[in-house]
Amino acid sequence: MDLTTTSSTTHHVGALAVSAVAVGTMHFGTAVDAQTAMSCLDVAAEVGATFWDTANNYALWSGVGDESETVIGDWFTSRGPYARDRITLASKVGARPRPGHSDLDHVQGLSARAVRDQVTGSLQRLRTDHLDLLYAHIDDPTVALAETLGVFDELVQEGLVREIGASNLTADRLKEALRTPSGHRYRALQQRFTYLPIRPGADTAPQVVLDLETERIASSAEITLVGYSPLLSGAYTRTDRPLPADYSTQDSRQRLDALRSVADEVGLDPGQVVLAWMNQRPTPVLPIVGVSRPEQVRSAWHAVTQVLPDHLIARLQAARA
Ligand SMILES: NC(=O)c1ccc[n+]([C@@H]2O[C@H](COP(=O)([O-])OP(=O)(O)OC[C@H]3O[C@@H](n4cnc5c(N)ncnc54)[C@H](OP(=O)(O)O)[C@@H]3O)[C@@H](O)[C@H]2O)c1
């Protein structure tokens, strides 16, 4: 079946126009060497995948946590005077370890002071004067949401940040954040999400998987949903990547069959169908794809520019239900 290509590849986070796929840069400068990472970014900019996702702790488990933002900063400074203007840049604060630590039990967190310090560090590494989207990376229950939202609001007023969002928030904490008076409110929520539902009760902490309740709250509050780890590290397509145990349930075989049947029908691979489905399901979830080679950027871009017919989306929805 020949698919229609969509020209509306632009989605929104508040007032920001963003591309239909975000480029995940978590391994840039560590597992993905700087030169290859720069090539991925070149291709991303060339095709239009201009929504880039980083954090102020990527990837501390393989380095010190400065690497991803530093590579992106190198790209901005080496690709001409307007390079930065072409990109919608998202970074995250809150989950960077305090000096002298290297684990998530000792993070800098989301107090007003810690947020300001961390944003200053990110802007220095990224060599830019603003972040388009600033996320609170993980929840910080030790700090009142009013304090975090207050400093996020100040950063917007000061022009250092354009829009704000959260990541890894439970439904209850999202409700609390929405009830908290603040000048600016969260416009994006970034959770773990893919086609295969995770086994109920799986322990993913500090990561939070998107659930139906959060989906409903976010939709009614006009919060753009963003989903990380959509490809399960390549498990939908690669024999060298077994399905993670938490995603292997009694229904996963049937769901994978549905995915494969749609993929065969439309000439995409199953991972590409996941990406296209995420953007076209009744409640869209914009995928963030981790890339380690320029071809993976092209593959993801191809996927999100294809329109799956309604009956195939319905088939995928039915198999997933
Ligand atoms: N907010 C949070 O707490 C949080 C947590 C995790 C991630 N994230 C963000 O989400 C991004 C993506 O996360 P992720 O790396 O876990 O996600 P993923 O997209 O599920 O997996 C990415 C990996 O899949 C493989 N891959 C990519 N394209 C492929 C293709 N076309 N065919 C087959 N395999 C392919 C690559 O593995 P190889 O490199 O081995 O080829 C790549 O590194 C991160 O970079 C980060 O920006 C956010």
Tab-separated table of C-alpha atoms and ligand atoms in Angstrom:
chain	number	residue	atom	x	y	z
A	1	MET	CA	0.000	0.000	0.000
A	2	ASP	CA	1.318	3.466	-0.885
A	3	LEU	CA	1.065	5.867	2.034
A	4	THR	CA	0.348	9.570	1.840
A	5	THR	CA	3.133	11.783	3.075
A	6	THR	CA	2.064	14.468	5.508
A	7	SER	CA	3.170	18.027	5.027
A	8	SER	CA	1.991	19.031	8.519
A	9	THR	CA	5.048	17.789	10.353
A	10	THR	CA	4.825	20.615	12.830
A	11	HIS	CA	3.300	20.055	16.261
A	12	HIS	CA	3.101	22.488	19.161
A	13	VAL	CA	4.288	22.780	22.726
A	14	GLY	CA	2.506	25.890	23.971
A	15	ALA	CA	3.659	28.630	21.591
A	16	LEU	CA	6.547	26.566	20.195
A	17	ALA	CA	6.316	24.840	16.825
A	18	VAL	CA	8.129	21.513	17.054
A	19	SER	CA	8.901	18.753	14.583
A	20	ALA	CA	6.879	15.511	14.705
A	21	VAL	CA	9.802	13.584	16.135
A	22	ALA	CA	12.281	14.707	18.761
A	23	VAL	CA	15.914	13.695	18.378
A	24	GLY	CA	17.135	11.941	21.519
A	25	THR	CA	20.749	12.856	22.250
A	26	MET	CA	21.250	10.983	25.523
A	27	HIS	CA	24.329	9.086	24.313
A	28	PHE	CA	25.948	11.913	22.353
A	29	GLY	CA	29.573	12.446	23.336
A	30	THR	CA	29.687	9.157	25.260
A	31	ALA	CA	28.467	5.924	23.569
A	32	VAL	CA	27.986	7.927	20.357
A	33	ASP	CA	31.285	9.646	19.601
A	34	ALA	CA	31.180	13.405	19.074
A	35	GLN	CA	31.858	13.245	15.335
A	36	THR	CA	29.060	10.742	14.672
A	37	ALA	CA	26.753	12.739	16.941
A	38	MET	CA	27.461	15.881	14.899
A	39	SER	CA	26.628	13.966	11.687
A	40	CYS	CA	23.322	12.862	13.244
A	41	LEU	CA	22.551	16.487	14.114
A	42	ASP	CA	23.488	17.622	10.586
A	43	VAL	CA	21.037	15.143	9.084
A	44	ALA	CA	18.362	16.046	11.632
A	45	ALA	CA	18.649	19.734	10.730
A	46	GLU	CA	18.677	18.900	7.019
A	47	VAL	CA	15.500	16.771	7.033
A	48	GLY	CA	13.585	19.000	9.493
A	49	ALA	CA	13.822	16.972	12.711
A	50	THR	CA	14.610	20.162	14.589
A	51	PHE	CA	13.170	19.369	18.034
A	52	TRP	CA	16.232	18.205	20.014
A	53	ASP	CA	16.095	16.605	23.424
A	54	THR	CA	18.932	16.659	25.935
A	55	ALA	CA	19.390	16.949	29.725
A	56	ASN	CA	21.962	18.316	32.132
A	57	ASN	CA	22.995	14.800	33.205
A	58	TYR	CA	23.459	12.949	29.867
A	59	ALA	CA	25.117	10.602	30.115
A	60	LEU	CA	26.533	10.572	33.631
A	61	TRP	CA	26.534	6.754	33.813
A	62	SER	CA	29.094	6.630	30.949
A	63	GLY	CA	30.851	9.942	31.552
A	64	VAL	CA	30.297	13.018	33.698
A	65	GLY	CA	26.902	14.165	32.430
A	66	ASP	CA	28.066	17.231	30.463
A	67	GLU	CA	28.663	15.413	27.196
A	68	SER	CA	25.330	15.615	25.365
A	69	GLU	CA	24.779	19.337	25.984
A	70	THR	CA	28.419	20.014	25.073
A	71	VAL	CA	28.118	18.259	21.704
A	72	ILE	CA	24.969	20.232	20.895
A	73	GLY	CA	26.784	23.436	21.890
A	74	ASP	CA	29.614	22.453	19.534
A	75	TRP	CA	27.070	22.016	16.747
A	76	PHE	CA	25.574	25.468	17.388
A	77	THR	CA	28.961	27.163	17.313
A	78	SER	CA	30.342	25.303	14.294
A	79	ARG	CA	27.376	25.355	11.910
A	80	GLY	CA	27.108	29.039	11.099
A	81	PRO	CA	25.587	32.104	12.757
A	82	TYR	CA	21.956	30.985	12.394
A	83	ALA	CA	22.400	27.352	13.450
A	84	ARG	CA	20.848	27.881	16.878
A	85	ASP	CA	17.779	29.635	15.396
A	86	ARG	CA	16.892	26.577	13.335
A	87	ILE	CA	16.540	24.320	16.351
A	88	THR	CA	13.904	23.955	19.063
A	89	LEU	CA	15.985	22.910	22.019
A	90	ALA	CA	14.726	21.094	25.096
A	91	SER	CA	16.838	20.358	28.150
A	92	LYS	CA	16.060	19.108	31.638
A	93	VAL	CA	17.197	19.926	35.140
A	94	GLY	CA	16.739	18.284	38.507
A	95	ALA	CA	18.432	14.914	38.043
A	96	ARG	CA	22.064	16.039	37.941
A	97	PRO	CA	24.006	14.758	40.943
A	98	ARG	CA	25.334	17.238	43.464
A	99	PRO	CA	29.096	17.919	43.300
A	100	GLY	CA	31.030	14.951	44.665
A	101	HIS	CA	28.262	12.477	43.762
A	102	SER	CA	27.469	10.504	40.645
A	103	ASP	CA	24.161	8.833	41.409
A	104	LEU	CA	20.472	9.660	41.351
A	105	ASP	CA	20.181	9.408	45.147
A	106	HIS	CA	22.025	12.708	45.469
A	107	VAL	CA	20.545	14.954	42.805
A	108	GLN	CA	20.519	18.746	42.779
A	109	GLY	CA	16.732	18.703	42.627
A	110	LEU	CA	14.226	21.426	41.916
A	111	SER	CA	14.633	24.132	44.558
A	112	ALA	CA	14.708	27.673	43.158
A	113	ARG	CA	18.439	27.973	43.786
A	114	ALA	CA	19.241	24.558	42.299
A	115	VAL	CA	17.153	25.204	39.186
A	116	ARG	CA	18.871	28.549	38.550
A	117	ASP	CA	22.342	27.049	38.997
A	118	GLN	CA	21.549	24.132	36.728
A	119	VAL	CA	20.056	26.310	33.968
A	120	THR	CA	23.168	28.502	34.073
A	121	GLY	CA	25.317	25.384	33.604
A	122	SER	CA	23.190	24.126	30.717
A	123	LEU	CA	23.297	27.464	28.894
A	124	GLN	CA	27.091	27.529	29.252
A	125	ARG	CA	27.552	24.017	27.874
A	126	LEU	CA	25.017	24.586	25.105
A	127	ARG	CA	26.508	27.996	24.334
A	128	THR	CA	23.130	29.583	23.879
A	129	ASP	CA	21.236	32.348	25.640
A	130	HIS	CA	17.980	30.434	26.038
A	131	LEU	CA	16.294	27.049	26.178
A	132	ASP	CA	13.131	26.688	24.125
A	133	LEU	CA	11.730	24.120	26.536
A	134	LEU	CA	12.883	23.441	30.087
A	135	TYR	CA	11.695	20.256	31.757
A	136	ALA	CA	11.802	19.266	35.404
A	137	HIS	CA	13.546	15.921	34.767
A	138	ILE	CA	12.254	13.914	37.730
A	139	ASP	CA	9.904	14.800	40.539
A	140	ASP	CA	11.379	16.392	43.659
A	141	PRO	CA	8.931	15.806	46.505
A	142	THR	CA	11.220	17.666	48.941
A	143	VAL	CA	10.459	21.007	47.283
A	144	ALA	CA	7.024	22.639	47.063
A	145	LEU	CA	5.716	22.695	43.495
A	146	ALA	CA	5.011	26.400	44.004
A	147	GLU	CA	8.757	27.009	44.449
A	148	THR	CA	9.740	25.066	41.327
A	149	LEU	CA	6.985	26.590	39.208
A	150	GLY	CA	7.878	29.999	40.625
A	151	VAL	CA	11.497	29.831	39.477
A	152	PHE	CA	10.487	28.316	36.122
A	153	ASP	CA	8.128	31.274	35.709
A	154	GLU	CA	10.902	33.755	36.522
A	155	LEU	CA	13.182	32.112	33.947
A	156	VAL	CA	10.477	32.581	31.304
A	157	GLN	CA	9.983	36.229	32.324
A	158	GLU	CA	13.740	36.756	32.032
A	159	GLY	CA	13.820	35.278	28.514
A	160	LEU	CA	16.107	32.389	29.474
A	161	VAL	CA	13.388	29.809	28.803
A	162	ARG	CA	10.422	29.883	26.407
A	163	GLU	CA	8.133	27.085	27.601
A	164	ILE	CA	8.207	24.754	30.584
A	165	GLY	CA	7.404	21.098	31.053
A	166	ALA	CA	7.819	18.146	33.361
A	167	SER	CA	9.040	14.607	32.967
A	168	ASN	CA	8.381	11.505	35.044
A	169	LEU	CA	5.451	12.952	36.989
A	170	THR	CA	2.671	10.743	38.316
A	171	ALA	CA	-0.959	11.618	37.594
A	172	ASP	CA	-1.471	12.856	41.154
A	173	ARG	CA	1.557	15.138	41.037
A	174	LEU	CA	0.525	16.444	37.626
A	175	LYS	CA	-2.887	17.329	39.069
A	176	GLU	CA	-1.154	19.064	41.961
A	177	ALA	CA	1.075	21.016	39.567
A	178	LEU	CA	-1.955	22.129	37.588
A	179	ARG	CA	-3.670	23.307	40.789
A	180	THR	CA	-0.590	25.325	41.837
A	181	PRO	CA	-0.975	29.025	40.991
A	182	SER	CA	1.826	30.165	38.651
A	183	GLY	CA	2.350	32.586	35.807
A	184	HIS	CA	3.365	29.872	33.372
A	185	ARG	CA	2.254	26.289	33.521
A	186	TYR	CA	3.610	23.039	32.165
A	187	ARG	CA	3.002	22.746	28.419
A	188	ALA	CA	4.726	19.411	27.854
A	189	LEU	CA	4.884	16.162	29.770
A	190	GLN	CA	7.622	13.674	28.882
A	191	GLN	CA	6.986	10.082	30.032
A	192	ARG	CA	8.168	6.644	28.981
A	193	PHE	CA	5.884	5.331	26.228
A	194	THR	CA	5.787	2.823	23.401
A	195	TYR	CA	3.308	0.595	21.594
A	196	LEU	CA	3.650	-2.420	23.884
A	197	PRO	CA	2.130	-1.710	27.293
A	198	ILE	CA	4.470	-2.417	30.170
A	199	ARG	CA	3.711	-5.267	32.617
A	200	PRO	CA	1.402	-3.912	35.361
A	201	GLY	CA	3.365	-3.218	38.534
A	202	ALA	CA	6.763	-3.048	36.795
A	203	ASP	CA	9.233	-0.970	38.801
A	204	THR	CA	10.667	1.710	36.506
A	205	ALA	CA	11.583	4.341	39.118
A	206	PRO	CA	12.621	7.084	38.684
A	207	GLN	CA	11.152	6.731	35.199
A	208	VAL	CA	7.372	7.026	34.915
A	209	VAL	CA	5.391	5.286	32.196
A	210	LEU	CA	2.513	7.205	30.632
A	211	ASP	CA	-0.788	5.847	31.948
A	212	LEU	CA	-4.384	6.486	30.912
A	213	GLU	CA	-5.209	8.818	33.768
A	214	THR	CA	-2.182	11.026	33.079
A	215	GLU	CA	-3.062	10.975	29.404
A	216	ARG	CA	-6.579	12.235	30.165
A	217	ILE	CA	-5.374	14.985	32.530
A	218	ALA	CA	-2.723	16.168	30.081
A	219	SER	CA	-5.155	16.224	27.158
A	220	SER	CA	-7.752	18.248	28.984
A	221	ALA	CA	-5.053	20.713	30.143
A	222	GLU	CA	-3.656	21.053	26.583
A	223	ILE	CA	-0.322	19.627	27.615
A	224	THR	CA	1.640	18.060	24.749
A	225	LEU	CA	2.606	14.481	25.517
A	226	VAL	CA	6.131	13.437	24.580
A	227	GLY	CA	7.193	9.783	24.769
A	228	TYR	CA	10.717	8.493	25.382
A	229	SER	CA	12.171	5.051	24.639
A	230	PRO	CA	9.590	4.429	21.871
A	231	LEU	CA	11.758	1.872	20.048
A	232	LEU	CA	12.657	-0.157	23.137
A	233	SER	CA	16.282	0.253	22.031
A	234	GLY	CA	15.507	-1.378	18.670
A	235	ALA	CA	13.705	-4.475	20.036
A	236	TYR	CA	10.836	-4.186	17.517
A	237	THR	CA	13.192	-4.799	14.616
A	238	ARG	CA	16.486	-6.278	15.813
A	239	THR	CA	17.280	-9.819	16.782
A	240	ASP	CA	20.253	-8.573	18.836
A	241	ARG	CA	17.806	-6.596	21.055
A	242	PRO	CA	15.511	-8.946	22.966
A	243	LEU	CA	12.245	-7.545	24.224
A	244	PRO	CA	12.838	-6.194	27.755
A	245	ALA	CA	11.283	-8.572	30.314
A	246	ASP	CA	8.836	-5.915	31.552
A	247	TYR	CA	7.343	-5.655	28.068
A	248	SER	CA	6.987	-9.380	27.559
A	249	THR	CA	3.406	-10.147	28.678
A	250	GLN	CA	0.864	-12.768	27.680
A	251	ASP	CA	-0.555	-10.377	25.044
A	252	SER	CA	2.703	-9.086	23.604
A	253	ARG	CA	2.910	-11.780	20.888
A	254	GLN	CA	-0.520	-10.835	19.537
A	255	ARG	CA	0.329	-7.128	19.666
A	256	LEU	CA	3.630	-7.656	17.879
A	257	ASP	CA	1.773	-9.633	15.205
A	258	ALA	CA	-0.585	-6.674	14.674
A	259	LEU	CA	2.388	-4.346	14.416
A	260	ARG	CA	4.105	-6.606	11.900
A	261	SER	CA	0.982	-7.026	9.781
A	262	VAL	CA	0.581	-3.239	9.519
A	263	ALA	CA	4.294	-2.838	8.813
A	264	ASP	CA	4.144	-5.389	5.974
A	265	GLU	CA	1.065	-3.751	4.517
A	266	VAL	CA	2.545	-0.255	4.377
A	267	GLY	CA	6.199	-1.013	3.699
A	268	LEU	CA	7.604	0.338	6.968
A	269	ASP	CA	9.443	-1.606	9.645
A	270	PRO	CA	7.615	-2.292	12.953
A	271	GLY	CA	9.604	0.370	14.828
A	272	GLN	CA	8.627	2.945	12.210
A	273	VAL	CA	4.978	1.924	12.607
A	274	VAL	CA	5.283	2.557	16.353
A	275	LEU	CA	6.552	6.098	15.680
A	276	ALA	CA	3.841	6.868	13.101
A	277	TRP	CA	1.158	5.392	15.379
A	278	MET	CA	2.293	7.501	18.360
A	279	ASN	CA	1.640	10.716	16.452
A	280	GLN	CA	-1.640	9.506	14.948
A	281	ARG	CA	-3.312	7.673	17.832
A	282	PRO	CA	-6.423	9.386	19.286
A	283	THR	CA	-4.240	11.055	21.953
A	284	PRO	CA	-0.971	11.817	20.164
A	285	VAL	CA	2.342	11.235	21.938
A	286	LEU	CA	5.276	12.839	20.156
A	287	PRO	CA	8.130	10.298	20.027
A	288	ILE	CA	11.710	11.019	21.117
A	289	VAL	CA	13.947	8.621	19.237
A	290	GLY	CA	17.450	7.849	20.443
A	291	VAL	CA	19.823	7.830	17.482
A	292	SER	CA	23.384	6.691	17.068
A	293	ARG	CA	23.738	6.879	13.286
A	294	PRO	CA	22.516	9.347	10.637
A	295	GLU	CA	20.455	6.565	8.951
A	296	GLN	CA	18.453	6.212	12.173
A	297	VAL	CA	17.539	9.905	11.971
A	298	ARG	CA	16.367	9.433	8.377
A	299	SER	CA	14.416	6.319	9.309
A	300	ALA	CA	12.588	8.095	12.141
A	301	TRP	CA	11.861	11.109	9.981
A	302	HIS	CA	10.475	8.932	7.205
A	303	ALA	CA	8.212	7.210	9.761
A	304	VAL	CA	6.672	10.377	11.176
A	305	THR	CA	6.007	11.873	7.765
A	306	GLN	CA	3.844	8.916	6.659
A	307	VAL	CA	0.082	8.962	7.180
A	308	LEU	CA	-1.298	5.605	8.307
A	309	PRO	CA	-4.899	5.121	7.125
A	310	ASP	CA	-7.573	5.232	9.857
A	311	HIS	CA	-8.395	1.528	9.613
A	312	LEU	CA	-4.768	0.605	10.358
A	313	ILE	CA	-4.632	2.950	13.343
A	314	ALA	CA	-7.875	1.312	14.511
A	315	ARG	CA	-6.336	-2.158	14.087
A	316	LEU	CA	-3.311	-1.142	16.153
A	317	GLN	CA	-5.526	0.415	18.812
A	318	ALA	CA	-7.676	-2.707	19.046
A	319	ALA	CA	-4.665	-5.001	19.410
A	320	ARG	CA	-3.155	-2.767	22.081
A	321	ALA	CA	-6.352	-2.348	24.131
B	1	LIG	N1	12.894	11.999	30.472
B	1	LIG	C1	13.565	10.892	30.757
B	1	LIG	O1	13.647	10.481	31.924
B	1	LIG	C2	14.210	10.124	29.633
B	1	LIG	C3	14.663	8.808	29.868
B	1	LIG	C4	15.246	8.107	28.803
B	1	LIG	C5	15.383	8.735	27.570
B	1	LIG	N2	14.968	10.028	27.384
B	1	LIG	C6	15.118	10.711	26.073
B	1	LIG	O2	14.577	9.865	25.065
B	1	LIG	C7	15.577	9.584	24.088
B	1	LIG	C8	15.363	8.204	23.510
B	1	LIG	O3	15.460	7.240	24.535
B	1	LIG	P1	16.009	5.774	24.271
B	1	LIG	O4	17.385	5.843	23.734
B	1	LIG	O5	15.729	4.999	25.488
B	1	LIG	O6	14.997	5.310	23.158
B	1	LIG	P2	14.730	4.395	21.961
B	1	LIG	O7	14.377	5.336	20.873
B	1	LIG	O8	13.719	3.409	22.399
B	1	LIG	O9	16.057	3.580	21.626
B	1	LIG	C9	17.093	4.189	20.930
B	1	LIG	C10	18.001	3.130	20.352
B	1	LIG	O10	17.278	2.338	19.400
B	1	LIG	C11	18.129	1.984	18.341
B	1	LIG	N3	17.545	2.494	17.088
B	1	LIG	C12	17.346	3.783	16.716
B	1	LIG	N4	16.809	3.843	15.492
B	1	LIG	C13	16.669	2.571	15.071
B	1	LIG	C14	16.157	1.997	13.895
B	1	LIG	N5	15.708	2.739	12.883
B	1	LIG	N6	16.151	0.655	13.809
B	1	LIG	C15	16.611	-0.124	14.809
B	1	LIG	N7	17.115	0.368	15.963
B	1	LIG	C16	17.136	1.712	16.091
B	1	LIG	C17	19.475	2.614	18.592
B	1	LIG	O11	20.327	1.647	19.208
B	1	LIG	P3	21.911	1.623	18.829
B	1	LIG	O12	22.416	2.958	19.229
B	1	LIG	O13	22.445	0.520	19.657
B	1	LIG	O14	21.965	1.388	17.349
B	1	LIG	C18	19.133	3.736	19.565
B	1	LIG	O15	20.201	4.085	20.405
B	1	LIG	C19	16.907	9.806	24.803
B	1	LIG	O16	17.961	10.086	23.920
B	1	LIG	C20	16.568	10.972	25.686
B	1	LIG	O17	16.649	12.177	24.952
B	1	LIG	C21	14.366	10.714	28.401
